[in-house]
XYZ file of C-alpha atoms in Angstrom:
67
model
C 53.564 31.297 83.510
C 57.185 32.061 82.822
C 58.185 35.436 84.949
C 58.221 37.612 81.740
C 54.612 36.469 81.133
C 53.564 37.316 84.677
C 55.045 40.781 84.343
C 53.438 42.145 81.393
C 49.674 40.706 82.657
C 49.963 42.336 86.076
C 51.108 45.388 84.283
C 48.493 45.604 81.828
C 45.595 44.233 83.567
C 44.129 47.037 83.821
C 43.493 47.817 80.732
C 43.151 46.103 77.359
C 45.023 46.586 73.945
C 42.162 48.521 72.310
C 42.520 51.111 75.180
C 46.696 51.049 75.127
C 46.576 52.010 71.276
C 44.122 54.531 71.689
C 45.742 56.536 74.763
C 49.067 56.083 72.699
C 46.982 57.475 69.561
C 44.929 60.599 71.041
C 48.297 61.556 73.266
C 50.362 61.393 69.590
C 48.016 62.899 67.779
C 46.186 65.413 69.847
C 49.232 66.298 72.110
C 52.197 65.989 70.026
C 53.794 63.091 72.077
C 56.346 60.792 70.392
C 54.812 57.472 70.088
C 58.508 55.792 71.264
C 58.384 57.953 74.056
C 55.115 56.940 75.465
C 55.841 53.048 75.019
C 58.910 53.521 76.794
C 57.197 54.300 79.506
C 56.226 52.014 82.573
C 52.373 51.382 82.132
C 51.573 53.516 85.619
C 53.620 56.454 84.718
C 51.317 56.540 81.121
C 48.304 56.513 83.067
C 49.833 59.316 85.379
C 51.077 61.513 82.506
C 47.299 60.885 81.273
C 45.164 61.589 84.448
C 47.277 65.059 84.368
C 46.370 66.210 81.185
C 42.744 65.061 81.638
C 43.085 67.361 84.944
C 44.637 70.316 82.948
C 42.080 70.041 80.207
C 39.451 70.220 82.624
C 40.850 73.301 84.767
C 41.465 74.903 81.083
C 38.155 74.150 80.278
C 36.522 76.094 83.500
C 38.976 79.200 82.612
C 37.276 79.615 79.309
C 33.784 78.844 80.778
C 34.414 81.671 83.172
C 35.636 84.058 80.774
């Protein structure tokens, strides 16, 4: 495979397209993210940016559980 090729499939081999547009979608949508914002960034620093607000939803959820 050319080098450009190679990139872009150990970069997204973790996931497939379905779940990219998705992530992009619910952090747009839900989260008020710019959609040119999130495909500018490099695929692990998306998934980062996500586990943290899956963390902060959780801890948010517990606070109002325990209220």
């Amino acid at each position: 495979f050319p080098v450009t090729i190679q990139f872009f499939y150990l970069t997204l081999c973790h996931t497939n397209l379905f779940i990219y547009y998705q992530t992009i979608f619910s952090l747009a949508q839900h989260h008020k993210y710019q959609i040119s914002e999130l495909e500018n960034l490099i695929p692990y620093e998306r998934d980062i940016y996500f586990m943290m607000l899956v963390e902060h939803i959780k801890k948010l959820e517990e606070n109002n559980r325990g209220k």
